[in-house]
Amino acid sequence: MAAIHRIVELNRRRRHPHSRLLRSNANIRTNLNQLDILSDREIIRRYRLPRNEILTLLELLTPDLRRSTERNYALTPAVQLLCSLLYYTTGSFLQTIGDGLGLSKASVSRCVQAVTTVLVRHAPEYIRFPRTQADVHDTHRGFHSIANIPQVIGAIDGTLIPIITQRIDEPMYISRKGYSAINVQVICNHEGVITDIVAKWPGDTHDAFIWSNSAISQAAKNGQFGDSWLLGDSGYPLRLYLLTPILHPRNAAEERFSNTHRLTRCIIERTFGVWKMRFRCFDKSSGGLHFTPAKCCAVIVITAMLHNIAVRA
């Protein structure tokens, strides 16, 4: 009889810790909202965005992220968004992020997938090439203030975003620098805001090929730039709407042009630096983006969108 009582007591003790863990996990999944407990400085440090911008995104995403049932303590839209932002900004492994938030690796993966899928549909609202006369005029004036080159509508360049080595078509993704990557074409304005992005080509694709097959290139060929032009490096073809540097200047005038071209175009290099430092999921220290190429491209576009929000905030 004493043995039976002992077994019952041990079972009771085993159940209580599990119950406490279940209640704690349920509270995290349904009530955790760090926007309510963190300071403004800490929110920017963790999520790279101000509180009001995160709340705006939350309002935008809630209809799509809200679960139709509360069974199994479904994650709230706030938890899903903050979990995904934490992945974008830190680049930590999903398991590490989950341990810090009290969530499983699978839950973090589902959060990133859901938030990325919804956000990518809204990316065109935040990544916009200057179209109106006012926007074009402001961009011209901003670039002119850098080194006095008139009528510049953007600076263009390509950058490699590391991804995990692919099992299918692996050679296509090996970049000139020796690692698997997505070659991303970016155009930015004078403030470092990304106005156009093409993220779909493997790492071994040449910048000129990506440009010639992009929608923005076709728009330029059709005269939609008007009297404006882009500034690109020597990897791009020289066109009436795309100015490249003079590699071997032969006189003072050509030397001045090359210097002013370099000073003006370096905004795209600074944009790459800020963008990649702001969103550490690109960092090679963690092996790059650990997703399929299609999902990697979606994450790249999302981070460009979030970068624009941060620059304009």
PDB file of C-alpha atoms in Angstrom:
ATOM      1  CA  MET A   1       0.000   0.000   0.000  1.00  0.00           C
ATOM      2  CA  ALA A   2       2.841   2.378   0.855  1.00  0.00           C
ATOM      3  CA  ALA A   3       4.372   1.691  -2.540  1.00  0.00           C
ATOM      4  CA  ILE A   4       1.111   2.604  -4.279  1.00  0.00           C
ATOM      5  CA  HIS A   5       0.913   5.897  -2.355  1.00  0.00           C
ATOM      6  CA  ARG A   6       4.523   6.643  -3.322  1.00  0.00           C
ATOM      7  CA  ILE A   7       3.816   6.072  -7.011  1.00  0.00           C
ATOM      8  CA  VAL A   8       0.774   8.351  -6.855  1.00  0.00           C
ATOM      9  CA  GLU A   9       2.852  11.067  -5.159  1.00  0.00           C
ATOM     10  CA  LEU A  10       5.631  10.871  -7.758  1.00  0.00           C
ATOM     11  CA  ASN A  11       3.119  11.112 -10.586  1.00  0.00           C
ATOM     12  CA  ARG A  12       1.563  14.149  -8.948  1.00  0.00           C
ATOM     13  CA  ARG A  13       4.947  15.866  -8.675  1.00  0.00           C
ATOM     14  CA  ARG A  14       5.693  15.125 -12.290  1.00  0.00           C
ATOM     15  CA  ARG A  15       2.432  16.655 -13.436  1.00  0.00           C
ATOM     16  CA  HIS A  16       2.842  19.975 -11.642  1.00  0.00           C
ATOM     17  CA  PRO A  17       6.025  21.158 -13.423  1.00  0.00           C
ATOM     18  CA  HIS A  18       4.467  20.257 -16.739  1.00  0.00           C
ATOM     19  CA  SER A  19       1.359  22.233 -15.839  1.00  0.00           C
ATOM     20  CA  ARG A  20       3.412  25.267 -14.874  1.00  0.00           C
ATOM     21  CA  LEU A  21       5.360  25.023 -18.139  1.00  0.00           C
ATOM     22  CA  LEU A  22       2.128  24.749 -20.109  1.00  0.00           C
ATOM     23  CA  ARG A  23       0.661  27.823 -18.404  1.00  0.00           C
ATOM     24  CA  SER A  24       3.888  29.769 -19.006  1.00  0.00           C
ATOM     25  CA  ASN A  25       3.972  28.763 -22.669  1.00  0.00           C
ATOM     26  CA  ALA A  26       0.318  29.692 -23.113  1.00  0.00           C
ATOM     27  CA  ASN A  27       0.980  33.118 -21.609  1.00  0.00           C
ATOM     28  CA  ILE A  28       3.900  33.716 -23.983  1.00  0.00           C
ATOM     29  CA  ARG A  29       1.943  32.621 -27.033  1.00  0.00           C
ATOM     30  CA  THR A  30      -1.162  34.676 -26.290  1.00  0.00           C
ATOM     31  CA  ASN A  31      -0.076  37.687 -24.225  1.00  0.00           C
ATOM     32  CA  LEU A  32       3.602  38.466 -24.791  1.00  0.00           C
ATOM     33  CA  ASN A  33       3.977  41.905 -26.371  1.00  0.00           C
ATOM     34  CA  GLN A  34       7.372  43.446 -25.760  1.00  0.00           C
ATOM     35  CA  LEU A  35       6.199  46.753 -27.194  1.00  0.00           C
ATOM     36  CA  ASP A  36       4.412  47.282 -23.878  1.00  0.00           C
ATOM     37  CA  ILE A  37       7.439  46.695 -21.665  1.00  0.00           C
ATOM     38  CA  LEU A  38      10.496  47.919 -23.613  1.00  0.00           C
ATOM     39  CA  SER A  39      11.716  51.508 -23.878  1.00  0.00           C
ATOM     40  CA  ASP A  40      11.809  53.318 -27.232  1.00  0.00           C
ATOM     41  CA  ARG A  41      15.609  53.014 -27.367  1.00  0.00           C
ATOM     42  CA  GLU A  42      15.514  49.285 -26.650  1.00  0.00           C
ATOM     43  CA  ILE A  43      12.834  48.682 -29.287  1.00  0.00           C
ATOM     44  CA  ILE A  44      14.958  50.361 -31.963  1.00  0.00           C
ATOM     45  CA  ARG A  45      18.033  48.430 -30.815  1.00  0.00           C
ATOM     46  CA  ARG A  46      16.242  45.082 -31.029  1.00  0.00           C
ATOM     47  CA  TYR A  47      13.919  45.550 -33.973  1.00  0.00           C
ATOM     48  CA  ARG A  48      15.568  48.440 -35.896  1.00  0.00           C
ATOM     49  CA  LEU A  49      12.224  50.218 -36.179  1.00  0.00           C
ATOM     50  CA  PRO A  50      10.506  52.803 -33.945  1.00  0.00           C
ATOM     51  CA  ARG A  51       7.529  51.740 -31.878  1.00  0.00           C
ATOM     52  CA  ASN A  52       5.003  53.640 -34.008  1.00  0.00           C
ATOM     53  CA  GLU A  53       6.243  52.025 -37.239  1.00  0.00           C
ATOM     54  CA  ILE A  54       5.981  48.547 -35.723  1.00  0.00           C
ATOM     55  CA  LEU A  55       2.445  49.313 -34.588  1.00  0.00           C
ATOM     56  CA  THR A  56       1.602  50.486 -38.116  1.00  0.00           C
ATOM     57  CA  LEU A  57       2.927  47.216 -39.532  1.00  0.00           C
ATOM     58  CA  LEU A  58       0.999  45.277 -36.905  1.00  0.00           C
ATOM     59  CA  GLU A  59      -2.232  46.997 -37.882  1.00  0.00           C
ATOM     60  CA  LEU A  60      -1.501  46.213 -41.535  1.00  0.00           C
ATOM     61  CA  LEU A  61      -0.764  42.537 -40.896  1.00  0.00           C
ATOM     62  CA  THR A  62      -3.287  41.652 -38.197  1.00  0.00           C
ATOM     63  CA  PRO A  63      -6.160  40.675 -40.532  1.00  0.00           C
ATOM     64  CA  ASP A  64      -3.903  38.115 -42.241  1.00  0.00           C
ATOM     65  CA  LEU A  65      -2.018  36.882 -39.180  1.00  0.00           C
ATOM     66  CA  ARG A  66      -4.923  36.507 -36.777  1.00  0.00           C
ATOM     67  CA  ARG A  67      -5.790  32.846 -36.290  1.00  0.00           C
ATOM     68  CA  SER A  68      -9.383  31.757 -36.856  1.00  0.00           C
ATOM     69  CA  THR A  69      -9.322  29.730 -33.636  1.00  0.00           C
ATOM     70  CA  GLU A  70      -7.697  29.980 -30.216  1.00  0.00           C
ATOM     71  CA  ARG A  71      -7.052  26.267 -29.988  1.00  0.00           C
ATOM     72  CA  ASN A  72      -3.567  25.250 -28.791  1.00  0.00           C
ATOM     73  CA  TYR A  73      -2.939  28.848 -27.692  1.00  0.00           C
ATOM     74  CA  ALA A  74      -2.468  30.288 -31.201  1.00  0.00           C
ATOM     75  CA  LEU A  75       0.245  32.923 -31.498  1.00  0.00           C
ATOM     76  CA  THR A  76      -1.030  36.487 -31.600  1.00  0.00           C
ATOM     77  CA  PRO A  77      -0.139  38.738 -34.572  1.00  0.00           C
ATOM     78  CA  ALA A  78       2.106  40.808 -32.270  1.00  0.00           C
ATOM     79  CA  VAL A  79       4.137  37.768 -31.217  1.00  0.00           C
ATOM     80  CA  GLN A  80       4.461  36.614 -34.836  1.00  0.00           C
ATOM     81  CA  LEU A  81       5.605  40.034 -36.068  1.00  0.00           C
ATOM     82  CA  LEU A  82       8.126  40.643 -33.274  1.00  0.00           C
ATOM     83  CA  CYS A  83       9.499  37.124 -33.624  1.00  0.00           C
ATOM     84  CA  SER A  84      10.024  37.655 -37.370  1.00  0.00           C
ATOM     85  CA  LEU A  85      11.593  41.095 -36.900  1.00  0.00           C
ATOM     86  CA  LEU A  86      13.991  39.559 -34.401  1.00  0.00           C
ATOM     87  CA  TYR A  87      15.057  37.017 -36.998  1.00  0.00           C
ATOM     88  CA  TYR A  88      15.531  39.659 -39.708  1.00  0.00           C
ATOM     89  CA  THR A  89      17.595  41.907 -37.458  1.00  0.00           C
ATOM     90  CA  THR A  90      19.765  39.364 -35.638  1.00  0.00           C
ATOM     91  CA  GLY A  91      20.209  36.558 -38.136  1.00  0.00           C
ATOM     92  CA  SER A  92      20.283  34.082 -35.252  1.00  0.00           C
ATOM     93  CA  PHE A  93      19.302  30.476 -35.783  1.00  0.00           C
ATOM     94  CA  LEU A  94      15.583  29.833 -35.413  1.00  0.00           C
ATOM     95  CA  GLN A  95      16.217  27.594 -32.420  1.00  0.00           C
ATOM     96  CA  THR A  96      18.155  30.355 -30.658  1.00  0.00           C
ATOM     97  CA  ILE A  97      15.380  32.897 -31.245  1.00  0.00           C
ATOM     98  CA  GLY A  98      12.811  30.395 -30.022  1.00  0.00           C
ATOM     99  CA  ASP A  99      14.774  29.695 -26.840  1.00  0.00           C
ATOM    100  CA  GLY A 100      14.920  33.403 -26.090  1.00  0.00           C
ATOM    101  CA  LEU A 101      11.171  33.857 -26.572  1.00  0.00           C
ATOM    102  CA  GLY A 102      10.022  30.579 -25.067  1.00  0.00           C
ATOM    103  CA  LEU A 103       8.881  29.222 -28.432  1.00  0.00           C
ATOM    104  CA  SER A 104       9.808  26.131 -30.373  1.00  0.00           C
ATOM    105  CA  LYS A 105      11.946  26.215 -33.501  1.00  0.00           C
ATOM    106  CA  ALA A 106       8.918  25.130 -35.544  1.00  0.00           C
ATOM    107  CA  SER A 107       6.838  28.017 -34.157  1.00  0.00           C
ATOM    108  CA  VAL A 108       9.536  30.546 -35.059  1.00  0.00           C
ATOM    109  CA  SER A 109       9.794  29.088 -38.561  1.00  0.00           C
ATOM    110  CA  ARG A 110       6.031  29.368 -39.046  1.00  0.00           C
ATOM    111  CA  CYS A 111       6.104  32.964 -37.792  1.00  0.00           C
ATOM    112  CA  VAL A 112       8.808  33.984 -40.270  1.00  0.00           C
ATOM    113  CA  GLN A 113       7.003  32.191 -43.088  1.00  0.00           C
ATOM    114  CA  ALA A 114       3.641  33.796 -42.323  1.00  0.00           C
ATOM    115  CA  VAL A 115       4.945  37.327 -41.797  1.00  0.00           C
ATOM    116  CA  THR A 116       7.197  37.184 -44.873  1.00  0.00           C
ATOM    117  CA  THR A 117       4.358  35.934 -47.064  1.00  0.00           C
ATOM    118  CA  VAL A 118       2.067  38.766 -45.980  1.00  0.00           C
ATOM    119  CA  LEU A 119       4.664  41.546 -45.985  1.00  0.00           C
ATOM    120  CA  VAL A 120       5.942  40.764 -49.472  1.00  0.00           C
ATOM    121  CA  ARG A 121       2.507  41.633 -50.859  1.00  0.00           C
ATOM    122  CA  HIS A 122       2.837  45.126 -49.396  1.00  0.00           C
ATOM    123  CA  ALA A 123       6.440  45.710 -50.528  1.00  0.00           C
ATOM    124  CA  PRO A 124       5.458  47.740 -53.650  1.00  0.00           C
ATOM    125  CA  GLU A 125       3.827  50.291 -51.345  1.00  0.00           C
ATOM    126  CA  TYR A 126       7.203  51.002 -49.701  1.00  0.00           C
ATOM    127  CA  ILE A 127       9.668  50.402 -52.560  1.00  0.00           C
ATOM    128  CA  ARG A 128       8.661  52.910 -55.227  1.00  0.00           C
ATOM    129  CA  PHE A 129      10.649  54.412 -58.077  1.00  0.00           C
ATOM    130  CA  PRO A 130      10.158  58.190 -58.479  1.00  0.00           C
ATOM    131  CA  ARG A 131       7.230  58.703 -60.816  1.00  0.00           C
ATOM    132  CA  THR A 132       5.554  62.010 -60.050  1.00  0.00           C
ATOM    133  CA  GLN A 133       7.125  65.276 -61.150  1.00  0.00           C
ATOM    134  CA  ALA A 134       7.608  66.325 -57.531  1.00  0.00           C
ATOM    135  CA  ASP A 135       9.401  63.092 -56.599  1.00  0.00           C
ATOM    136  CA  VAL A 136      11.657  63.281 -59.646  1.00  0.00           C
ATOM    137  CA  HIS A 137      12.498  66.936 -58.932  1.00  0.00           C
ATOM    138  CA  ASP A 138      13.347  66.184 -55.289  1.00  0.00           C
ATOM    139  CA  THR A 139      15.575  63.285 -56.346  1.00  0.00           C
ATOM    140  CA  HIS A 140      17.365  65.427 -58.956  1.00  0.00           C
ATOM    141  CA  ARG A 141      17.989  68.135 -56.392  1.00  0.00           C
ATOM    142  CA  GLY A 142      19.214  65.663 -53.778  1.00  0.00           C
ATOM    143  CA  PHE A 143      21.760  64.027 -56.089  1.00  0.00           C
ATOM    144  CA  HIS A 144      22.869  67.394 -57.459  1.00  0.00           C
ATOM    145  CA  SER A 145      23.710  68.549 -53.947  1.00  0.00           C
ATOM    146  CA  ILE A 146      26.262  65.718 -53.592  1.00  0.00           C
ATOM    147  CA  ALA A 147      28.672  66.562 -56.416  1.00  0.00           C
ATOM    148  CA  ASN A 148      26.742  68.776 -58.882  1.00  0.00           C
ATOM    149  CA  ILE A 149      25.711  66.099 -61.392  1.00  0.00           C
ATOM    150  CA  PRO A 150      22.259  67.135 -62.696  1.00  0.00           C
ATOM    151  CA  GLN A 151      19.197  65.036 -63.489  1.00  0.00           C
ATOM    152  CA  VAL A 152      20.276  61.884 -61.634  1.00  0.00           C
ATOM    153  CA  ILE A 153      17.279  59.751 -60.692  1.00  0.00           C
ATOM    154  CA  GLY A 154      19.115  56.950 -58.921  1.00  0.00           C
ATOM    155  CA  ALA A 155      22.325  55.001 -58.287  1.00  0.00           C
ATOM    156  CA  ILE A 156      22.401  51.333 -59.297  1.00  0.00           C
ATOM    157  CA  ASP A 157      24.567  48.387 -58.325  1.00  0.00           C
ATOM    158  CA  GLY A 158      24.421  44.688 -57.528  1.00  0.00           C
ATOM    159  CA  THR A 159      25.196  43.008 -54.225  1.00  0.00           C
ATOM    160  CA  LEU A 160      25.583  39.386 -53.189  1.00  0.00           C
ATOM    161  CA  ILE A 161      23.360  38.060 -50.388  1.00  0.00           C
ATOM    162  CA  PRO A 162      24.749  34.789 -48.936  1.00  0.00           C
ATOM    163  CA  ILE A 163      22.430  31.790 -48.770  1.00  0.00           C
ATOM    164  CA  ILE A 164      22.876  28.213 -47.629  1.00  0.00           C
ATOM    165  CA  THR A 165      24.419  25.912 -50.241  1.00  0.00           C
ATOM    166  CA  GLN A 166      21.718  24.533 -52.511  1.00  0.00           C
ATOM    167  CA  ARG A 167      21.372  20.856 -53.382  1.00  0.00           C
ATOM    168  CA  ILE A 168      19.740  21.599 -56.742  1.00  0.00           C
ATOM    169  CA  ASP A 169      21.603  23.682 -59.344  1.00  0.00           C
ATOM    170  CA  GLU A 170      24.372  24.385 -56.846  1.00  0.00           C
ATOM    171  CA  PRO A 171      26.909  25.746 -59.434  1.00  0.00           C
ATOM    172  CA  MET A 172      24.429  28.439 -60.483  1.00  0.00           C
ATOM    173  CA  TYR A 173      24.438  29.935 -56.996  1.00  0.00           C
ATOM    174  CA  ILE A 174      28.207  29.980 -56.469  1.00  0.00           C
ATOM    175  CA  SER A 175      29.185  33.632 -56.817  1.00  0.00           C
ATOM    176  CA  ARG A 176      32.453  35.099 -58.038  1.00  0.00           C
ATOM    177  CA  LYS A 177      33.492  35.334 -54.377  1.00  0.00           C
ATOM    178  CA  GLY A 178      33.220  31.599 -53.897  1.00  0.00           C
ATOM    179  CA  TYR A 179      30.047  31.210 -51.811  1.00  0.00           C
ATOM    180  CA  SER A 180      26.380  30.527 -52.569  1.00  0.00           C
ATOM    181  CA  ALA A 181      24.410  33.720 -52.984  1.00  0.00           C
ATOM    182  CA  ILE A 182      21.580  35.613 -54.624  1.00  0.00           C
ATOM    183  CA  ASN A 183      22.766  38.481 -56.843  1.00  0.00           C
ATOM    184  CA  VAL A 184      20.468  41.406 -56.042  1.00  0.00           C
ATOM    185  CA  GLN A 185      20.124  44.537 -58.175  1.00  0.00           C
ATOM    186  CA  VAL A 186      19.301  47.659 -56.181  1.00  0.00           C
ATOM    187  CA  ILE A 187      18.576  51.270 -57.099  1.00  0.00           C
ATOM    188  CA  CYS A 188      18.575  53.901 -54.356  1.00  0.00           C
ATOM    189  CA  ASN A 189      17.972  57.640 -54.138  1.00  0.00           C
ATOM    190  CA  HIS A 190      20.143  60.336 -52.566  1.00  0.00           C
ATOM    191  CA  GLU A 191      18.854  59.510 -49.056  1.00  0.00           C
ATOM    192  CA  GLY A 192      19.714  55.826 -49.236  1.00  0.00           C
ATOM    193  CA  VAL A 193      16.085  54.791 -49.757  1.00  0.00           C
ATOM    194  CA  ILE A 194      15.772  51.717 -51.991  1.00  0.00           C
ATOM    195  CA  THR A 195      13.543  52.657 -54.922  1.00  0.00           C
ATOM    196  CA  ASP A 196      13.838  49.447 -56.962  1.00  0.00           C
ATOM    197  CA  ILE A 197      15.043  45.928 -56.231  1.00  0.00           C
ATOM    198  CA  VAL A 198      15.417  42.769 -58.306  1.00  0.00           C
ATOM    199  CA  ALA A 199      16.013  39.706 -56.118  1.00  0.00           C
ATOM    200  CA  LYS A 200      15.621  36.509 -58.112  1.00  0.00           C
ATOM    201  CA  TRP A 201      18.889  35.699 -59.889  1.00  0.00           C
ATOM    202  CA  PRO A 202      21.539  33.144 -58.763  1.00  0.00           C
ATOM    203  CA  GLY A 203      24.913  34.365 -57.573  1.00  0.00           C
ATOM    204  CA  ASP A 204      26.811  33.622 -60.796  1.00  0.00           C
ATOM    205  CA  THR A 205      24.589  35.970 -62.854  1.00  0.00           C
ATOM    206  CA  HIS A 206      26.346  39.093 -64.169  1.00  0.00           C
ATOM    207  CA  ASP A 207      25.059  42.518 -63.148  1.00  0.00           C
ATOM    208  CA  ALA A 208      24.642  43.600 -66.792  1.00  0.00           C
ATOM    209  CA  PHE A 209      22.451  40.570 -67.523  1.00  0.00           C
ATOM    210  CA  ILE A 210      20.214  41.293 -64.531  1.00  0.00           C
ATOM    211  CA  TRP A 211      19.874  44.904 -65.670  1.00  0.00           C
ATOM    212  CA  SER A 212      19.014  44.040 -69.270  1.00  0.00           C
ATOM    213  CA  ASN A 213      16.290  41.639 -68.099  1.00  0.00           C
ATOM    214  CA  SER A 214      14.748  43.909 -65.477  1.00  0.00           C
ATOM    215  CA  ALA A 215      11.498  45.850 -65.732  1.00  0.00           C
ATOM    216  CA  ILE A 216      13.244  49.109 -64.867  1.00  0.00           C
ATOM    217  CA  SER A 217      15.589  48.621 -67.849  1.00  0.00           C
ATOM    218  CA  GLN A 218      12.630  48.202 -70.184  1.00  0.00           C
ATOM    219  CA  ALA A 219      11.036  51.328 -68.727  1.00  0.00           C
ATOM    220  CA  ALA A 220      14.242  53.272 -69.388  1.00  0.00           C
ATOM    221  CA  LYS A 221      14.407  51.994 -72.986  1.00  0.00           C
ATOM    222  CA  ASN A 222      10.814  53.111 -73.508  1.00  0.00           C
ATOM    223  CA  GLY A 223      11.715  56.650 -72.491  1.00  0.00           C
ATOM    224  CA  GLN A 224       9.961  56.647 -69.134  1.00  0.00           C
ATOM    225  CA  PHE A 225      13.011  58.269 -67.497  1.00  0.00           C
ATOM    226  CA  GLY A 226      12.589  61.376 -69.616  1.00  0.00           C
ATOM    227  CA  ASP A 227      15.730  63.493 -69.262  1.00  0.00           C
ATOM    228  CA  SER A 228      16.883  61.626 -66.155  1.00  0.00           C
ATOM    229  CA  TRP A 229      19.598  59.017 -65.856  1.00  0.00           C
ATOM    230  CA  LEU A 230      21.013  56.432 -63.505  1.00  0.00           C
ATOM    231  CA  LEU A 231      24.604  56.169 -62.314  1.00  0.00           C
ATOM    232  CA  GLY A 232      26.229  52.740 -62.487  1.00  0.00           C
ATOM    233  CA  ASP A 233      29.718  51.274 -62.295  1.00  0.00           C
ATOM    234  CA  SER A 234      31.777  49.924 -65.179  1.00  0.00           C
ATOM    235  CA  GLY A 235      29.944  46.595 -65.042  1.00  0.00           C
ATOM    236  CA  TYR A 236      26.919  48.210 -66.714  1.00  0.00           C
ATOM    237  CA  PRO A 237      26.622  49.254 -70.357  1.00  0.00           C
ATOM    238  CA  LEU A 238      26.827  52.949 -71.189  1.00  0.00           C
ATOM    239  CA  ARG A 239      23.445  54.250 -72.312  1.00  0.00           C
ATOM    240  CA  LEU A 240      21.716  57.607 -72.670  1.00  0.00           C
ATOM    241  CA  TYR A 241      19.820  56.799 -69.478  1.00  0.00           C
ATOM    242  CA  LEU A 242      22.709  55.031 -67.660  1.00  0.00           C
ATOM    243  CA  LEU A 243      26.013  56.807 -67.086  1.00  0.00           C
ATOM    244  CA  THR A 244      29.131  54.805 -66.249  1.00  0.00           C
ATOM    245  CA  PRO A 245      32.567  56.114 -65.225  1.00  0.00           C
ATOM    246  CA  ILE A 246      35.413  56.796 -67.628  1.00  0.00           C
ATOM    247  CA  LEU A 247      37.951  54.123 -66.751  1.00  0.00           C
ATOM    248  CA  HIS A 248      40.958  55.897 -68.255  1.00  0.00           C
ATOM    249  CA  PRO A 249      40.462  59.699 -68.247  1.00  0.00           C
ATOM    250  CA  ARG A 250      42.521  61.489 -70.887  1.00  0.00           C
ATOM    251  CA  ASN A 251      42.052  65.107 -69.830  1.00  0.00           C
ATOM    252  CA  ALA A 252      41.013  67.294 -66.906  1.00  0.00           C
ATOM    253  CA  ALA A 253      37.336  67.315 -67.905  1.00  0.00           C
ATOM    254  CA  GLU A 254      37.127  63.517 -67.980  1.00  0.00           C
ATOM    255  CA  GLU A 255      38.994  63.365 -64.665  1.00  0.00           C
ATOM    256  CA  ARG A 256      36.469  65.740 -63.056  1.00  0.00           C
ATOM    257  CA  PHE A 257      33.570  63.697 -64.420  1.00  0.00           C
ATOM    258  CA  SER A 258      34.993  60.455 -63.039  1.00  0.00           C
ATOM    259  CA  ASN A 259      35.509  62.018 -59.615  1.00  0.00           C
ATOM    260  CA  THR A 260      32.034  63.526 -59.414  1.00  0.00           C
ATOM    261  CA  HIS A 261      30.520  60.277 -60.726  1.00  0.00           C
ATOM    262  CA  ARG A 262      32.323  58.321 -58.009  1.00  0.00           C
ATOM    263  CA  LEU A 263      31.312  60.742 -55.256  1.00  0.00           C
ATOM    264  CA  THR A 264      27.670  60.684 -56.320  1.00  0.00           C
ATOM    265  CA  ARG A 265      27.382  56.940 -56.919  1.00  0.00           C
ATOM    266  CA  CYS A 266      28.958  55.943 -53.601  1.00  0.00           C
ATOM    267  CA  ILE A 267      25.528  56.457 -51.962  1.00  0.00           C
ATOM    268  CA  ILE A 268      24.597  52.991 -53.209  1.00  0.00           C
ATOM    269  CA  GLU A 269      27.607  51.461 -51.439  1.00  0.00           C
ATOM    270  CA  ARG A 270      26.669  53.212 -48.208  1.00  0.00           C
ATOM    271  CA  THR A 271      23.093  51.981 -48.617  1.00  0.00           C
ATOM    272  CA  PHE A 272      24.316  48.399 -48.916  1.00  0.00           C
ATOM    273  CA  GLY A 273      26.402  48.835 -45.782  1.00  0.00           C
ATOM    274  CA  VAL A 274      23.550  50.270 -43.699  1.00  0.00           C
ATOM    275  CA  TRP A 275      21.037  47.739 -45.046  1.00  0.00           C
ATOM    276  CA  LYS A 276      23.219  44.732 -44.245  1.00  0.00           C
ATOM    277  CA  MET A 277      24.236  46.034 -40.826  1.00  0.00           C
ATOM    278  CA  ARG A 278      20.612  46.738 -39.943  1.00  0.00           C
ATOM    279  CA  PHE A 279      19.474  43.244 -40.929  1.00  0.00           C
ATOM    280  CA  ARG A 280      22.041  40.709 -39.803  1.00  0.00           C
ATOM    281  CA  CYS A 281      20.192  37.741 -41.290  1.00  0.00           C
ATOM    282  CA  PHE A 282      22.416  38.390 -44.348  1.00  0.00           C
ATOM    283  CA  ASP A 283      25.642  37.902 -42.399  1.00  0.00           C
ATOM    284  CA  LYS A 284      27.899  35.075 -43.517  1.00  0.00           C
ATOM    285  CA  SER A 285      28.772  34.214 -39.909  1.00  0.00           C
ATOM    286  CA  SER A 286      25.480  32.325 -39.649  1.00  0.00           C
ATOM    287  CA  GLY A 287      25.828  30.802 -43.115  1.00  0.00           C
ATOM    288  CA  GLY A 288      23.537  33.295 -44.826  1.00  0.00           C
ATOM    289  CA  LEU A 289      19.822  32.766 -45.306  1.00  0.00           C
ATOM    290  CA  HIS A 290      18.823  29.187 -44.452  1.00  0.00           C
ATOM    291  CA  PHE A 291      15.833  28.879 -46.773  1.00  0.00           C
ATOM    292  CA  THR A 292      14.978  27.839 -50.289  1.00  0.00           C
ATOM    293  CA  PRO A 293      16.022  30.376 -52.956  1.00  0.00           C
ATOM    294  CA  ALA A 294      12.433  31.577 -53.441  1.00  0.00           C
ATOM    295  CA  LYS A 295      11.974  32.239 -49.737  1.00  0.00           C
ATOM    296  CA  CYS A 296      15.417  33.863 -49.542  1.00  0.00           C
ATOM    297  CA  CYS A 297      14.388  36.289 -52.280  1.00  0.00           C
ATOM    298  CA  ALA A 298      11.195  37.135 -50.382  1.00  0.00           C
ATOM    299  CA  VAL A 299      13.163  37.839 -47.188  1.00  0.00           C
ATOM    300  CA  ILE A 300      15.571  40.078 -49.143  1.00  0.00           C
ATOM    301  CA  VAL A 301      12.684  42.161 -50.501  1.00  0.00           C
ATOM    302  CA  ILE A 302      11.088  42.385 -47.041  1.00  0.00           C
ATOM    303  CA  THR A 303      14.288  43.672 -45.451  1.00  0.00           C
ATOM    304  CA  ALA A 304      14.587  46.295 -48.210  1.00  0.00           C
ATOM    305  CA  MET A 305      11.050  47.387 -47.395  1.00  0.00           C
ATOM    306  CA  LEU A 306      11.844  47.571 -43.658  1.00  0.00           C
ATOM    307  CA  HIS A 307      15.059  49.453 -44.425  1.00  0.00           C
ATOM    308  CA  ASN A 308      13.041  52.115 -46.236  1.00  0.00           C
ATOM    309  CA  ILE A 309      10.681  52.406 -43.286  1.00  0.00           C
ATOM    310  CA  ALA A 310      13.646  52.872 -40.941  1.00  0.00           C
ATOM    311  CA  VAL A 311      15.301  55.512 -43.174  1.00  0.00           C
ATOM    312  CA  ARG A 312      12.094  57.516 -43.527  1.00  0.00           C
ATOM    313  CA  ALA A 313      11.135  57.247 -39.834  1.00  0.00           C
TER     314      ALA A 313
END
